[in-house]
XYZ file of N, CA and C in Angstrom:
660
model
N 0.766 -1.192 -0.053
C 0.004 -0.134 -0.064
C 0.844 1.261 0.051
N 0.587 2.233 -0.799
C 1.239 3.366 -0.852
C 0.937 4.387 0.481
N 1.887 5.056 1.205
C 1.502 5.601 2.318
C 1.271 7.024 1.974
N 0.410 7.212 1.125
C -0.055 8.718 0.564
C -1.238 9.140 1.025
N -2.055 8.202 1.787
C -3.344 8.606 2.443
C -3.360 8.059 3.875
N -4.165 8.509 4.823
C -4.282 7.861 6.003
C -4.738 6.484 5.977
N -4.163 5.586 6.858
C -4.477 4.169 6.660
C -4.510 3.600 8.093
N -5.193 2.493 8.338
C -5.061 1.742 9.627
C -4.956 0.359 9.164
N -3.989 -0.418 9.820
C -3.665 -1.731 9.455
C -3.622 -2.650 10.679
N -4.299 -3.740 10.634
C -4.113 -4.538 11.990
C -3.155 -5.571 11.847
N -2.238 -5.680 12.811
C -1.152 -6.590 12.857
C -0.427 -6.825 11.569
N 0.046 -5.867 10.958
C 0.911 -6.041 9.838
C 2.147 -5.353 9.843
N 3.014 -5.546 8.813
C 4.228 -4.853 8.895
C 4.424 -3.758 7.719
N 5.094 -2.808 7.970
C 5.413 -1.784 6.817
C 7.011 -1.506 6.884
N 7.467 -1.345 5.572
C 8.892 -1.170 5.376
C 8.966 0.351 4.973
N 9.861 1.184 5.699
C 9.854 2.623 5.423
C 11.285 2.849 4.919
N 11.370 3.395 3.593
C 12.683 3.725 3.087
C 13.217 5.014 3.832
N 14.634 4.987 4.041
C 15.140 5.969 4.719
C 16.320 6.662 3.787
N 16.499 6.337 2.647
C 17.523 6.842 1.779
C 18.151 5.523 1.105
N 19.129 5.790 0.473
C 19.774 4.879 -0.404
C 20.357 3.640 0.535
N 19.844 2.499 0.291
C 20.374 1.195 0.860
C 19.881 1.132 2.409
N 19.078 1.996 2.858
C 18.684 1.958 4.251
C 17.129 1.879 4.294
N 16.493 1.181 5.384
C 15.072 1.158 5.473
C 14.819 0.671 6.899
N 13.544 0.960 7.322
C 13.053 0.664 8.527
C 11.901 -0.310 8.441
N 11.653 -1.322 9.281
C 10.516 -2.111 9.172
C 9.735 -1.949 10.457
N 8.526 -1.844 10.334
C 7.422 -1.364 11.500
C 6.424 -2.598 11.493
N 6.485 -3.186 12.738
C 5.495 -4.312 13.014
C 4.687 -3.722 14.225
N 3.360 -3.792 14.180
C 2.531 -3.318 15.243
C 1.121 -3.795 15.053
N 0.339 -3.779 16.170
C -1.152 -4.247 16.036
C -1.888 -3.236 15.102
N -1.432 -2.032 15.273
C -2.132 -1.006 14.491
C -1.186 0.074 13.974
N -1.241 0.376 12.572
C -0.326 1.338 11.952
C -1.194 2.323 11.148
N -0.941 3.678 11.528
C -1.671 4.870 10.662
C -0.595 5.725 10.146
N -1.009 6.535 9.246
C -0.194 7.521 8.548
C -0.692 8.894 8.760
N 0.026 9.859 9.025
C -0.322 11.200 8.912
C 0.300 11.920 7.846
N -0.372 12.255 6.837
C 0.214 12.669 5.505
C 0.804 14.041 5.791
N 0.123 14.967 6.470
C 0.357 16.278 6.627
C 1.736 16.386 7.230
N 2.193 15.535 8.245
C 3.536 15.676 8.940
C 4.388 14.432 8.532
N 4.002 13.752 7.589
C 4.714 12.512 7.065
C 5.174 11.728 8.166
N 4.302 11.276 9.155
C 4.583 10.615 10.343
C 3.762 9.340 10.477
N 4.404 8.269 10.663
C 3.774 6.894 10.984
C 3.579 6.858 12.469
N 2.362 6.260 12.771
C 1.924 6.070 14.225
C 1.726 4.702 14.357
N 2.547 3.958 15.146
C 2.201 2.571 15.353
C 1.882 2.410 16.811
N 0.910 1.542 17.006
C 0.293 1.313 18.388
C 0.112 -0.323 18.649
N 0.510 -0.659 19.890
C 0.343 -2.055 20.319
C 1.357 -2.971 19.970
N 2.181 -3.359 20.938
C 3.327 -4.337 20.570
C 4.109 -3.910 19.448
N 4.690 -2.737 19.386
C 5.456 -2.177 18.385
C 6.873 -2.753 18.378
N 7.304 -3.137 17.116
C 8.728 -3.528 17.026
C 9.176 -2.717 15.760
N 10.188 -1.886 15.826
C 10.840 -1.283 14.804
C 12.310 -1.651 14.667
N 12.665 -2.052 13.470
C 14.040 -2.580 13.121
C 14.653 -1.757 12.050
N 15.898 -1.468 12.389
C 16.772 -0.930 11.390
C 18.113 -1.424 11.555
N 18.644 -2.102 10.606
C 19.910 -2.859 10.689
C 19.725 -3.826 12.055
N 20.825 -3.625 12.805
C 21.015 -4.488 14.058
C 20.243 -3.813 15.160
N 19.627 -2.682 14.997
C 18.975 -1.995 16.127
C 17.530 -2.346 16.050
N 17.000 -2.588 17.328
C 15.443 -2.935 17.328
C 14.978 -2.137 18.561
N 13.645 -1.420 18.224
C 12.939 -0.724 19.182
C 11.653 -1.341 19.461
N 11.327 -1.479 20.758
C 10.019 -2.036 21.124
C 9.435 -1.101 22.097
N 8.077 -0.876 21.815
C 7.354 -0.027 22.771
C 5.896 -0.308 22.590
N 5.119 0.478 23.526
C 3.565 0.356 23.217
C 3.026 1.171 22.115
N 3.746 2.394 21.914
C 3.391 3.343 20.944
C 4.602 4.051 20.459
N 4.759 4.200 19.048
C 5.827 4.893 18.544
C 5.273 5.877 17.303
N 5.777 7.041 17.432
C 5.551 8.000 16.307
C 6.841 8.230 15.575
N 6.795 7.974 14.249
C 8.114 7.898 13.477
C 7.909 8.965 12.291
N 8.750 9.927 12.270
C 8.741 11.024 11.393
C 9.598 10.565 10.187
N 9.133 10.487 8.877
C 10.001 10.093 7.890
C 10.805 11.114 7.343
N 10.520 12.379 7.606
C 11.380 13.480 7.117
C 12.629 13.662 7.857
N 12.579 13.408 9.266
C 13.663 13.589 10.116
C 14.234 12.447 10.719
N 13.613 11.343 10.529
C 13.937 10.056 11.099
C 13.984 10.118 12.641
N 13.093 10.963 13.229
C 12.925 11.040 14.646
C 11.901 10.140 15.093
N 12.208 9.328 16.201
C 11.243 8.400 16.680
C 10.754 8.804 18.165
N 9.571 8.871 18.488
C 9.212 9.155 19.839
C 8.321 7.923 20.293
N 8.918 7.232 21.335
C 8.318 5.981 21.858
C 7.934 6.103 23.176
N 6.688 5.541 23.502
C 6.294 5.642 24.909
C 5.742 4.261 25.411
N 5.910 4.009 26.637
C 5.421 2.689 27.366
C 6.234 1.573 27.107
N 6.885 1.066 28.059
C 7.739 -0.088 28.106
C 8.805 -0.081 26.861
N 9.522 0.987 26.845
C 10.400 1.163 25.728
C 11.697 0.397 25.946
N 12.081 -0.449 24.931
C 13.427 -1.119 24.937
C 14.106 -1.112 23.595
N 15.375 -0.504 23.767
C 16.158 -0.455 22.481
C 17.466 -1.412 22.618
N 17.533 -2.219 21.595
C 18.745 -3.238 21.720
C 19.463 -3.036 20.468
N 20.836 -3.298 20.586
C 21.766 -3.348 19.510
C 22.958 -4.164 20.114
N 24.026 -4.385 19.086
C 25.194 -5.118 19.611
C 25.761 -4.496 20.805
N 25.723 -3.225 20.914
C 26.398 -2.428 22.081
C 25.738 -2.700 23.503
N 24.383 -2.888 23.419
C 23.684 -3.044 24.712
C 22.361 -2.804 24.700
N 21.620 -2.526 25.844
C 20.356 -2.313 25.966
C 19.905 -1.089 26.521
N 18.832 -0.469 26.184
C 18.150 0.591 26.853
C 16.706 0.320 27.151
N 16.429 0.503 28.392
C 15.016 0.492 28.986
C 14.596 1.778 29.501
N 13.339 2.393 29.147
C 12.834 3.499 29.638
C 11.322 3.561 29.523
N 10.725 4.612 30.174
C 9.509 4.942 30.095
C 8.998 5.671 28.716
N 9.958 6.497 28.392
C 9.693 7.132 27.129
C 11.072 7.513 26.354
N 11.065 7.718 25.148
C 12.348 7.852 24.484
C 12.092 8.775 23.240
N 12.879 9.824 23.022
C 12.877 10.453 21.791
C 14.246 10.290 21.140
N 14.316 9.648 19.928
C 15.512 9.136 19.533
C 15.695 9.606 17.926
N 16.945 10.010 17.652
C 17.244 10.295 16.332
C 17.874 8.919 15.676
N 17.207 8.188 14.728
C 17.613 6.976 14.362
C 18.860 7.135 13.444
N 19.187 8.271 12.966
C 20.419 8.417 12.206
C 21.610 8.371 12.996
N 21.625 9.431 14.011
C 22.773 9.589 14.880
C 22.713 8.859 16.209
N 21.544 8.253 16.387
C 21.379 7.510 17.721
C 21.663 8.480 18.908
N 21.083 9.633 18.750
C 21.103 10.558 19.920
C 19.702 10.975 20.438
N 19.600 11.376 21.476
C 18.173 11.664 22.027
C 17.970 11.701 23.395
N 16.753 11.729 24.011
C 16.461 11.895 25.397
C 15.635 10.649 25.803
N 15.962 10.251 27.197
C 15.395 9.082 27.666
C 14.785 9.446 29.041
N 13.499 9.099 29.330
C 12.930 9.315 30.664
C 12.863 7.955 31.461
N 13.415 8.305 32.758
C 13.417 7.168 33.636
C 13.949 5.962 32.853
N 15.221 6.044 32.704
C 15.945 5.107 31.845
C 17.174 4.378 32.554
N 17.249 3.169 32.016
C 18.613 2.377 32.351
C 19.392 2.004 31.153
N 20.573 2.133 31.147
C 21.504 1.835 30.025
C 22.443 0.824 30.418
N 22.562 -0.249 29.782
C 23.555 -1.275 30.026
C 24.308 -1.643 28.681
N 25.665 -1.479 28.824
C 26.546 -1.707 27.584
C 27.204 -3.051 27.825
N 27.000 -3.906 26.869
C 27.706 -5.332 26.975
C 29.193 -5.184 26.381
N 29.487 -4.379 25.525
C 30.866 -4.338 25.050
C 31.778 -3.646 25.988
N 31.419 -2.458 26.439
C 32.263 -1.572 27.310
C 31.946 -1.814 28.715
N 30.903 -2.711 29.113
C 30.757 -3.160 30.501
C 30.458 -1.995 31.499
N 29.486 -1.242 31.157
C 28.973 -0.199 32.177
C 27.568 -0.218 32.300
N 26.959 0.417 33.399
C 25.523 0.573 33.517
C 25.184 1.982 34.121
N 24.182 2.567 33.653
C 23.766 3.801 34.220
C 22.355 3.861 34.345
N 21.761 4.756 35.302
C 20.300 4.866 35.540
C 20.199 6.447 35.576
N 18.974 6.800 35.345
C 18.696 8.243 35.545
C 17.172 8.675 35.317
N 16.731 9.727 36.000
C 15.428 10.152 35.877
C 15.242 10.790 34.348
N 16.344 11.461 33.859
C 16.383 12.039 32.544
C 17.727 11.881 32.087
N 17.857 11.203 30.852
C 19.246 10.902 30.291
C 19.327 11.423 28.932
N 20.337 12.331 28.648
C 20.461 12.844 27.222
C 21.648 12.064 26.559
N 21.477 11.334 25.572
C 22.444 10.637 24.934
C 23.041 11.371 23.794
N 24.303 11.584 23.985
C 25.070 12.226 22.799
C 25.617 11.407 21.747
N 26.500 11.820 20.992
C 27.074 10.886 19.934
C 27.950 9.999 20.538
N 27.946 8.758 19.982
C 28.814 7.630 20.617
C 28.283 7.299 22.005
N 29.231 7.044 22.792
C 28.970 6.687 24.326
C 29.140 7.947 25.134
N 28.416 8.934 25.045
C 28.268 10.084 25.996
C 27.004 10.407 26.394
N 26.912 10.731 27.827
C 25.687 10.935 28.317
C 25.645 11.961 29.392
N 24.406 12.618 29.519
C 24.196 13.571 30.623
C 23.088 13.018 31.378
N 23.230 12.944 32.609
C 22.240 12.091 33.482
C 21.855 13.026 34.639
N 20.511 13.210 34.751
C 19.971 13.940 35.850
C 19.439 12.874 36.890
N 19.801 13.122 38.149
C 19.470 12.374 39.325
C 19.629 10.795 38.939
N 20.974 10.480 38.750
C 21.403 9.117 38.270
C 22.521 8.545 38.913
N 22.734 7.378 38.316
C 23.952 6.681 38.926
C 24.648 5.933 37.813
N 25.932 5.603 38.043
C 26.885 5.094 37.031
C 27.671 4.089 37.759
N 28.146 3.089 37.089
C 28.903 1.984 37.551
C 29.508 1.151 36.467
N 30.705 0.595 36.571
C 31.349 -0.197 35.635
C 31.330 -1.584 36.162
N 30.680 -1.827 37.306
C 30.625 -3.189 37.957
C 29.420 -3.932 37.238
N 29.655 -5.033 36.671
C 28.635 -5.737 35.969
C 28.134 -6.918 36.940
N 27.088 -6.630 37.675
C 26.671 -7.671 38.689
C 25.484 -8.496 38.060
N 25.475 -9.745 38.154
C 24.318 -10.500 37.552
C 23.094 -10.308 38.418
N 23.301 -10.215 39.815
C 22.189 -10.043 40.644
C 22.431 -8.984 41.888
N 21.483 -8.439 42.435
C 21.862 -7.579 43.547
C 22.399 -6.363 43.038
N 22.918 -5.489 44.290
C 23.334 -4.203 44.131
C 24.894 -4.233 43.506
N 25.254 -3.226 42.711
C 26.680 -3.267 42.283
C 27.590 -3.058 43.409
N 28.803 -3.563 43.210
C 29.815 -3.394 44.208
C 30.148 -1.989 44.673
N 30.131 -1.159 43.591
C 30.332 0.260 43.807
C 29.747 1.089 42.756
N 29.178 2.265 42.972
C 28.574 3.198 42.066
C 28.744 4.560 42.428
N 28.625 5.561 41.439
C 28.686 6.892 41.667
C 27.211 7.425 41.360
N 26.678 8.341 42.262
C 25.336 8.777 42.065
C 25.403 10.202 42.275
N 24.370 10.970 41.700
C 24.240 12.437 41.992
C 23.155 13.169 41.196
N 23.003 14.294 41.439
C 21.992 15.038 40.860
C 22.297 15.606 39.336
N 23.612 15.514 39.197
C 24.092 15.942 37.739
C 25.395 15.161 37.358
N 25.268 14.242 36.443
C 26.304 13.366 36.165
C 26.667 13.351 34.587
N 27.762 13.538 34.219
C 28.176 13.573 32.732
C 29.161 12.530 32.512
N 28.955 11.653 31.647
C 29.814 10.472 31.366
C 30.180 10.503 29.840
N 31.512 10.454 29.519
C 32.044 10.281 28.153
C 32.890 9.033 28.169
N 32.432 8.081 27.641
C 33.119 6.704 27.779
C 34.416 6.889 26.778
N 35.509 6.432 27.269
C 36.789 6.635 26.710
C 37.515 8.014 27.064
N 36.783 8.765 27.812
C 37.240 9.996 28.245
C 37.171 10.168 29.718
N 36.329 11.240 30.278
C 36.236 11.551 31.703
C 34.816 11.756 32.067
N 34.341 11.677 33.267
C 33.112 11.843 33.796
C 33.167 12.986 34.776
N 32.099 13.667 34.868
C 31.945 14.911 35.745
C 30.604 14.734 36.632
N 30.969 14.825 37.916
C 29.855 14.622 39.080
C 29.677 15.804 39.923
N 28.391 16.161 39.998
C 27.982 17.378 40.957
C 26.999 16.769 41.965
N 27.186 17.234 43.122
C 26.122 16.884 44.276
C 25.988 15.317 44.288
N 27.028 14.643 44.541
C 26.904 13.074 44.391
C 27.439 12.425 45.698
N 27.352 11.062 45.453
C 27.817 10.310 46.556
C 28.539 9.031 45.931
N 29.533 8.472 46.697
C 30.170 7.186 46.384
C 29.622 6.102 47.183
N 28.996 5.104 46.563
C 28.239 4.085 47.240
C 28.927 2.659 47.106
N 28.892 1.840 48.096
C 29.308 0.465 47.948
C 28.153 -0.359 48.404
N 27.668 -1.304 47.449
C 26.567 -2.085 47.632
C 25.250 -1.238 47.927
N 25.213 -0.011 47.278
C 24.069 0.902 47.456
C 24.115 1.635 48.734
N 25.136 1.456 49.545
C 25.218 2.261 50.924
C 26.218 3.397 50.688
N 25.696 4.645 50.892
C 26.610 5.916 50.824
C 27.895 5.816 51.710
N 28.956 5.977 51.050
C 30.184 5.852 51.941
C 30.854 7.367 52.011
N 30.712 8.099 50.968
C 31.372 9.394 50.941
C 30.513 10.275 50.139
N 30.309 11.537 50.712
C 29.620 12.608 49.881
C 30.682 13.262 49.046
N 30.263 13.574 47.672
C 31.225 14.196 46.743
C 30.667 15.411 46.059
N 30.939 16.572 46.573
C 30.274 17.756 46.095
C 30.585 17.917 44.542
N 31.828 17.792 44.183
C 32.230 17.888 42.706
C 33.424 16.823 42.563
N 33.333 16.273 41.360
C 34.485 15.299 41.025
C 34.631 15.142 39.552
N 35.851 14.894 39.001
C 36.132 14.493 37.684
C 36.774 13.197 37.822
N 36.549 12.165 37.029
C 37.066 10.911 37.065
C 37.048 10.269 35.694
N 38.249 9.363 35.440
C 38.417 8.850 34.208
C 37.418 7.791 33.900
N 36.810 7.649 32.801
C 36.022 6.604 32.334
C 36.563 5.860 31.061
N 37.630 5.123 31.345
C 38.330 4.526 30.179
C 38.563 3.064 30.519
N 38.690 2.302 29.504
C 38.744 0.690 29.581
C 40.088 0.347 29.978
N 41.097 1.235 29.847
C 42.456 0.758 30.253
C 42.847 1.434 31.521
N 43.644 0.758 32.273
C 44.110 1.482 33.646
C 44.811 2.684 33.438
N 44.596 3.710 34.337
C 45.294 4.947 34.285
C 46.048 5.342 35.451
N 47.165 5.946 35.423
C 47.858 6.537 36.554
C 47.048 7.625 37.110
N 47.263 7.788 38.474
C 46.507 8.897 39.158
C 46.532 8.732 40.554
N 45.971 9.686 41.350
C 45.955 9.693 42.780
C 44.693 8.700 43.221
N 44.895 7.936 44.382
C 43.919 7.274 45.015
C 43.283 8.015 46.075
N 42.316 7.488 46.741
C 41.697 8.077 47.900
C 42.577 8.315 49.129
N 42.627 9.530 49.676
C 43.552 9.833 50.746
C 43.172 9.084 51.911
N 44.232 8.961 52.973
C 43.978 8.267 54.196
C 44.374 9.351 55.286
N 43.825 9.512 56.326
C 44.091 10.357 57.415
C 44.330 9.617 58.641
N 45.114 10.143 59.587
C 45.449 9.433 60.911
C 46.069 10.392 61.895
N 46.279 9.909 62.928
C 46.861 10.683 64.092
C 47.621 9.674 65.046
N 48.815 10.106 65.416
C 49.604 9.346 66.388
C 50.274 10.212 67.327
N 50.723 9.693 68.504
C 51.373 10.610 69.535
C 52.827 10.891 68.975
N 53.429 10.104 68.106
C 54.731 10.414 67.726
C 54.771 11.292 66.569
N 53.797 11.208 65.662
C 53.843 12.136 64.368
C 52.801 13.092 64.267
N 51.753 12.931 65.246
C 50.636 13.881 65.132
C 49.616 13.555 63.999
N 48.976 14.633 63.506
C 47.948 14.341 62.356
C 48.795 14.029 61.038
N 48.261 13.082 60.401
C 48.865 12.600 59.156
C 47.932 12.577 58.037
N 48.453 12.789 56.899
C 47.639 12.693 55.642
C 48.499 11.763 54.561
N 47.965 10.788 54.149
C 48.654 9.942 52.948
C 47.853 10.009 51.675
N 48.477 10.351 50.820
C 47.778 10.511 49.441
C 48.580 9.481 48.400
N 48.165 8.277 48.281
C 48.746 7.344 47.420
C 48.704 7.893 45.969
N 49.676 7.421 45.168
C 49.753 7.498 43.754
C 49.838 6.208 43.055
N 48.761 5.948 42.171
C 48.988 4.643 41.437
C 49.685 4.888 40.093
N 50.718 4.252 39.838
C 51.421 4.534 38.548
C 51.242 3.134 37.655
N 50.702 3.371 36.602
C 50.388 2.338 35.620
C 51.555 2.189 34.615
N 52.619 1.423 35.085
C 53.779 1.293 34.403
C 53.647 0.453 33.082
N 52.922 -0.618 33.179
C 52.650 -1.494 32.066
C 51.543 -2.488 32.477
N 51.109 -3.323 31.431
C 50.100 -4.276 31.721
C 50.440 -5.156 32.778
N 51.667 -5.437 32.994
C 52.123 -6.569 34.097
C 52.799 -5.900 35.216
N 52.781 -4.633 35.304
C 53.413 -3.981 36.499
C 52.626 -2.810 36.954
């Protein structure tokens, strides 16, 4: 059927061309088309596929001009990199950027997890998280061994992260309050300072120890 007039289709599939050599397939219980805005509206057990990316939700609005998808209800996005679950998603299917509401992101390849009330996904593996949490601890069950949480958290995988108004947690138990912090988010070990230690003795008085970790090589 040509998508030139409004239509309603029960439990069928539509293939939407996105340019040379690219297409999106849309599966849903009901599919309609808004000619004025060039938007496909899919409702009920929606499954949208583009290459190795798959988007599932209760309802999705897909704009064919901009390749912007707005998904609501039990949203799940999967690809070889990992899985995103959220209440609502606004996603650019070309650049894979957008906004996630009440979301959780798990990366299989780079082995990290993050959560947030609102997550802005940038190009590649970069995120701006509001009221969220981040960890590189992949735990099959239960709380992560460690995590960083805060009201404003920016993470750039392969670079650095920035935390404001946050906490360092062990097994979800707050250990230290962190007003501001910059930390490396890299897959390779990095040289740098470790957490300081404080003490007092009758012989030396008050002491502060600031250890330095030196990454000499993979075996040292």
